Short mmCIF file of C-alpha atoms in Angstrom, two decimals:
data_model
loop_
_atom_site.label_atom_id
_atom_site.label_comp_id
_atom_site.label_asym_id
_atom_site.label_seq_id
_atom_site.Cartn_x
_atom_site.Cartn_y
_atom_site.Cartn_z
CA MET A 1 134.31 81.50 80.68
CA GLU A 2 134.21 84.98 79.22
CA ILE A 3 131.01 86.19 77.64
CA THR A 4 131.06 89.26 75.44
CA PHE A 5 128.33 91.04 73.53
CA ALA A 6 130.53 93.39 71.53
CA ALA A 7 128.89 94.55 68.29
CA LYS A 8 125.53 93.17 69.43
CA ARG A 9 122.31 95.14 69.74
CA ALA A 10 119.90 94.16 72.50
CA VAL A 11 116.35 95.08 73.49
CA VAL A 12 115.32 94.59 77.13
CA THR A 13 111.70 95.13 78.15
CA GLY A 14 110.70 95.92 81.72
CA ALA A 15 114.12 97.54 82.03
CA GLY A 16 113.17 100.11 84.64
CA LYS A 17 113.58 97.99 87.75
CA GLY A 18 114.86 94.72 89.14
CA ILE A 19 115.89 91.94 86.78
CA GLY A 20 115.24 93.96 83.64
CA ARG A 21 117.33 96.89 84.80
CA ALA A 22 120.16 94.67 85.99
CA THR A 23 120.13 92.78 82.69
CA ALA A 24 120.26 95.98 80.65
CA LEU A 25 123.24 97.21 82.68
CA ALA A 26 125.05 93.87 82.40
CA LEU A 27 124.57 93.75 78.64
CA ALA A 28 125.89 97.30 78.32
CA ARG A 29 128.92 96.41 80.43
CA GLY A 30 129.44 93.40 78.14
CA GLY A 31 129.73 95.64 75.11
CA ALA A 32 126.20 95.50 73.71
CA GLU A 33 124.25 98.47 72.43
CA VAL A 34 121.18 98.32 74.65
CA ILE A 35 117.67 99.64 74.05
CA ALA A 36 115.87 99.75 77.40
CA VAL A 37 112.07 99.60 77.20
CA THR A 38 109.65 100.52 79.96
CA ARG A 39 106.54 102.66 80.33
CA THR A 40 107.89 104.72 83.24
CA GLN A 41 109.98 107.68 82.12
CA ALA A 42 111.40 108.32 85.59
CA ASP A 43 112.89 104.81 85.65
CA LEU A 44 114.48 105.39 82.26
CA ASP A 45 115.87 108.73 83.38
CA SER A 46 117.61 107.18 86.38
CA LEU A 47 118.88 104.28 84.25
CA ILE A 48 120.46 106.66 81.75
CA LEU A 49 122.14 108.54 84.57
CA GLU A 50 123.64 105.25 85.70
CA CYS A 51 124.64 104.15 82.19
CA PRO A 52 124.52 106.91 79.55
CA SER A 53 125.21 104.50 76.66
CA ILE A 54 121.81 102.83 77.08
CA LYS A 55 119.13 104.06 74.70
CA PRO A 56 115.75 104.66 76.40
CA LEU A 57 112.41 103.77 74.86
CA CYS A 58 109.27 104.69 76.79
CA VAL A 59 106.15 102.81 75.71
CA ASP A 60 103.24 100.95 77.24
CA LEU A 61 103.62 97.45 75.80
CA SER A 62 99.98 96.65 76.50
CA ASP A 63 99.15 99.07 73.65
CA TRP A 64 99.68 97.06 70.44
CA ASP A 65 99.70 100.04 68.07
CA ALA A 66 101.95 102.15 70.31
CA THR A 67 104.40 99.26 70.53
CA ASP A 68 104.45 98.93 66.74
CA ALA A 69 105.14 102.64 66.38
CA ALA A 70 107.85 102.67 69.05
CA LEU A 71 109.76 99.65 67.74
CA LYS A 72 109.39 100.09 63.98
CA ASP A 73 112.56 102.18 63.75
CA VAL A 74 114.57 100.41 66.46
CA GLY A 75 116.95 99.01 63.83
CA PRO A 76 118.61 95.59 63.73
CA VAL A 77 118.37 93.60 66.95
CA ASP A 78 120.48 90.55 67.82
CA LEU A 79 119.25 89.88 71.35
CA LEU A 80 115.86 90.26 73.07
CA VAL A 81 114.95 89.88 76.72
CA ASN A 82 111.19 89.81 77.29
CA ASN A 83 111.00 90.76 80.95
CA ALA A 84 108.02 93.11 81.32
CA ALA A 85 105.25 91.62 83.48
CA ARG A 86 102.52 92.32 85.97
CA GLY A 87 101.22 90.43 88.97
CA MET A 88 99.20 90.73 92.17
CA LEU A 89 97.30 88.56 94.63
CA GLN A 90 93.85 87.55 93.37
CA PRO A 91 91.69 84.76 94.80
CA PHE A 92 90.45 82.60 91.92
CA LEU A 93 86.78 83.36 92.57
CA GLU A 94 87.43 87.12 92.52
CA VAL A 95 89.32 87.40 89.23
CA THR A 96 87.58 89.83 86.86
CA SER A 97 87.56 89.91 83.08
CA ASP A 98 89.52 93.18 83.07
CA GLN A 99 92.20 91.79 85.41
CA PHE A 100 92.54 88.64 83.33
CA ASP A 101 92.97 90.64 80.13
CA GLU A 102 95.33 93.11 81.78
CA PHE A 103 97.78 90.46 82.97
CA PHE A 104 97.66 88.37 79.80
CA ASN A 105 98.15 91.51 77.68
CA ILE A 106 101.47 92.25 79.36
CA ASN A 107 102.76 88.86 80.47
CA VAL A 108 101.97 86.97 77.26
CA LYS A 109 100.58 89.11 74.44
CA ALA A 110 103.22 91.84 74.74
CA ALA A 111 106.01 89.25 74.86
CA LEU A 112 104.65 87.64 71.70
CA HIS A 113 104.29 91.00 69.93
CA VAL A 114 107.75 92.32 70.76
CA ALA A 115 109.28 88.97 69.79
CA GLN A 116 107.40 89.03 66.48
CA ILE A 117 108.78 92.46 65.63
CA VAL A 118 112.34 91.52 66.57
CA ALA A 119 112.28 88.03 65.02
CA ARG A 120 110.96 89.31 61.69
CA GLY A 121 114.02 91.53 61.47
CA MET A 122 116.34 88.67 62.44
CA LYS A 123 114.78 86.45 59.77
CA ALA A 124 114.97 89.13 57.08
CA ARG A 125 118.66 89.79 57.77
CA GLY A 126 119.49 86.08 57.94
CA THR A 127 121.78 86.64 60.90
CA GLY A 128 119.93 84.63 63.54
CA GLY A 129 119.67 85.81 67.13
CA SER A 130 118.71 84.89 70.66
CA ILE A 131 115.53 85.60 72.65
CA VAL A 132 115.08 85.01 76.37
CA ASN A 133 111.65 85.19 78.00
CA VAL A 134 111.64 85.78 81.76
CA SER A 135 109.13 83.34 83.19
CA SER A 136 108.83 82.01 86.74
CA GLN A 137 108.64 78.89 88.87
CA ALA A 138 104.99 79.92 89.13
CA SER A 139 104.57 78.48 85.64
CA GLN A 140 105.20 75.01 87.05
CA ARG A 141 103.74 75.13 90.54
CA ALA A 142 100.31 76.18 91.76
CA LEU A 143 100.34 79.14 94.14
CA LYS A 144 97.38 80.27 96.19
CA ASP A 145 95.76 83.48 94.87
CA HIS A 146 97.95 83.39 91.75
CA ALA A 147 95.51 81.83 89.27
CA VAL A 148 96.04 84.38 86.51
CA TYR A 149 99.74 84.97 87.17
CA CYS A 150 100.51 81.23 87.13
CA ALA A 151 98.43 80.86 83.98
CA THR A 152 100.30 83.66 82.20
CA LYS A 153 103.67 82.18 83.06
CA GLY A 154 102.56 78.72 82.00
CA ALA A 155 101.46 80.25 78.70
CA LEU A 156 104.80 82.03 78.35
CA ASP A 157 106.67 78.74 78.81
CA MET A 158 104.69 77.07 76.05
CA LEU A 159 104.99 80.15 73.83
CA THR A 160 108.76 79.87 74.29
CA LYS A 161 108.74 76.26 73.08
CA VAL A 162 106.64 77.05 70.00
CA MET A 163 108.82 80.05 69.17
CA ALA A 164 111.92 77.84 69.47
CA LEU A 165 110.33 75.29 67.12
CA GLU A 166 109.26 77.79 64.47
CA LEU A 167 112.20 80.20 64.65
CA GLY A 168 114.95 77.60 64.99
CA PRO A 169 115.26 77.05 61.22
CA TYR A 170 116.25 80.73 60.95
CA GLN A 171 118.97 80.24 63.61
CA ILE A 172 116.94 82.19 66.15
CA ARG A 173 117.16 80.52 69.55
CA VAL A 174 114.39 81.05 72.12
CA ASN A 175 114.67 80.04 75.77
CA CYS A 176 113.30 81.16 79.10
CA VAL A 177 114.48 81.44 82.70
CA ASN A 178 112.22 80.38 85.57
CA PRO A 179 113.38 82.01 88.81
CA THR A 180 112.12 81.45 92.33
CA VAL A 181 112.16 84.23 94.99
CA VAL A 182 114.63 86.88 93.84
CA MET A 183 116.25 89.42 96.13
CA THR A 184 115.15 92.59 94.40
CA ASP A 185 114.61 95.60 96.67
CA MET A 186 111.05 94.48 97.33
CA GLY A 187 112.18 90.90 97.82
CA ARG A 188 114.63 91.97 100.52
CA LEU A 189 111.96 94.03 102.22
CA ALA A 190 109.50 91.16 102.32
CA TRP A 191 111.97 88.45 103.35
CA SER A 192 114.26 90.37 105.75
CA ASP A 193 112.88 88.54 108.81
CA PRO A 194 115.04 85.37 109.23
CA GLU A 195 112.17 83.35 110.69
CA ARG A 196 109.87 84.32 107.86
CA ALA A 197 112.56 83.59 105.30
CA LYS A 198 113.05 80.14 106.79
CA THR A 199 109.56 79.13 105.61
CA MET A 200 111.00 79.16 102.10
CA THR A 201 114.74 78.52 102.51
CA SER A 202 114.06 75.36 104.53
CA ARG A 203 112.55 73.90 101.37
CA ILE A 204 115.49 74.83 99.14
CA PRO A 205 118.52 72.48 99.03
CA LEU A 206 121.00 75.38 98.84
CA GLY A 207 119.16 77.12 101.68
CA LYS A 208 119.11 80.60 100.16
CA PHE A 209 117.19 82.88 97.82
CA ALA A 210 118.30 83.95 94.35
CA GLU A 211 120.15 87.23 93.96
CA LEU A 212 119.64 89.47 90.96
CA GLU A 213 122.97 88.45 89.47
CA ASP A 214 121.98 84.77 89.63
CA VAL A 215 119.08 85.41 87.27
CA VAL A 216 121.00 87.90 85.13
CA ASN A 217 123.91 85.49 84.66
CA SER A 218 121.49 82.80 83.48
CA ILE A 219 119.94 85.25 81.01
CA LEU A 220 123.36 86.29 79.71
CA PHE A 221 124.36 82.67 79.20
CA LEU A 222 121.23 81.93 77.18
CA LEU A 223 121.72 85.06 75.10
CA SER A 224 125.35 84.26 74.36
CA ASP A 225 127.03 81.94 71.87
CA LYS A 226 128.09 79.79 74.85
CA SER A 227 124.58 78.30 74.72
CA ALA A 228 124.56 77.85 70.94
CA MET A 229 122.97 74.38 71.22
CA THR A 230 120.34 75.40 73.76
CA ASN A 231 116.91 76.09 72.28
CA GLY A 232 113.42 75.77 73.74
CA ALA A 233 114.74 75.30 77.28
CA MET A 234 113.09 76.28 80.56
CA LEU A 235 116.06 77.07 82.81
CA PRO A 236 115.15 76.93 86.52
CA VAL A 237 116.94 79.43 88.73
CA ASP A 238 115.63 77.97 91.96
CA GLU A 239 118.62 76.67 93.96
CA GLY A 240 117.29 73.14 93.49
CA GLY A 241 113.83 74.02 94.76
CA LYS A 242 112.26 71.28 92.66
CA VAL A 243 114.52 68.70 94.27
CA ARG A 244 113.63 69.70 97.85
CA ARG A 245 115.36 68.44 100.97
CA PRO A 246 114.31 64.89 101.83
CA ASN A 247 113.86 65.72 105.51
CA VAL A 248 111.29 68.44 104.83
CA ALA A 249 107.74 67.14 104.87
CA LEU A 250 105.39 68.94 102.51
CA THR A 251 101.62 68.75 102.56
CA GLY A 252 99.78 70.08 99.56
CA ASP A 253 100.94 73.27 97.89
CA MET A 254 104.13 74.80 99.23
CA SER A 255 102.42 78.19 99.51
CA ASP A 256 99.92 76.90 102.08
CA SER A 257 102.23 77.59 105.01
CA LEU A 258 103.57 80.91 103.79
CA PRO A 259 102.35 84.27 105.09
CA ASP A 260 100.00 86.00 102.68
CA HIS A 261 102.45 88.67 101.56
CA ALA A 262 105.20 86.06 101.11
CA GLN A 263 103.09 84.02 98.71
CA ASN A 264 102.93 87.04 96.48
CA ILE A 265 106.65 87.26 95.75
CA PHE A 266 107.45 83.77 94.56
CA HIS A 267 108.76 85.60 91.55
CA TYR A 268 107.85 88.66 89.59
CA PRO A 269 110.44 89.80 87.04
CA ASP A 270 110.90 93.40 88.07
CA ALA A 271 108.96 94.20 91.20
CA VAL A 272 106.36 92.88 93.58
CA THR A 273 102.79 94.04 94.02
CA MET A 274 101.92 93.76 97.67
CA PRO A 275 98.30 92.96 98.52
CA THR A 276 97.55 96.48 99.74
CA GLU A 277 98.94 98.21 96.66
CA PRO A 278 97.68 98.65 93.10
CA PRO A 279 99.26 96.49 90.38
CA ILE A 280 102.76 97.39 89.30
CA GLN A 281 103.89 97.12 85.72
CA CYS A 282 107.61 96.55 85.32
#
């Protein structure tokens, strides 16, 4: 099955690292004109060196007015990947108002805002389009010390469904992908120990973690005309993690038996914030 994006224009947020970067590169290789959005200029600089055809756009998506100004002249867009997100370990009783707002501003509010801007253009042109929100298995499973992150991803899933409902009449499809542990650079660093990795892979029917291309291929499928009848879907990229092996006994939340740092990388779209580091925005 060949998928092409020739003559398509795509916006990818959180395009500086990990899934967002890999998606931007894959779309460009597939013939799309790609606008890569991130707040880190150094990441954009290295991305352009790797693929000069990609158009960089540096903006902090948590700033509503700055986002409006940056995207107002972006031109017609056929495809959008909302990938930018933040996350870090936070015990429920220690979550602050500022942290709550910070994570919801990026993980939910920014996704809504960028999608509004893009979808208004799609509606006005009458050409339809496709939007993919990058969510997580954390939207569907409670994880220790992930109260706000899980809540933002749950909100993003429901936002996806409402967007699909309201934008469908304009032939704008909206779906999301929900990955499990993904082998980004940080993922490989955290799960390189085979014994440590076994705490997760023993619970996955396929017995392995997701690679970047596994998530990217799912995103490309949902963006493409090959999924023309798919709208409002939550696509798990979890190697059958929800099914689980019948000979693996689970007690309570699956994160209970994981090491602290391992619990923190169930899935973040672009990078992982380790407990000893400040939050990372992708």
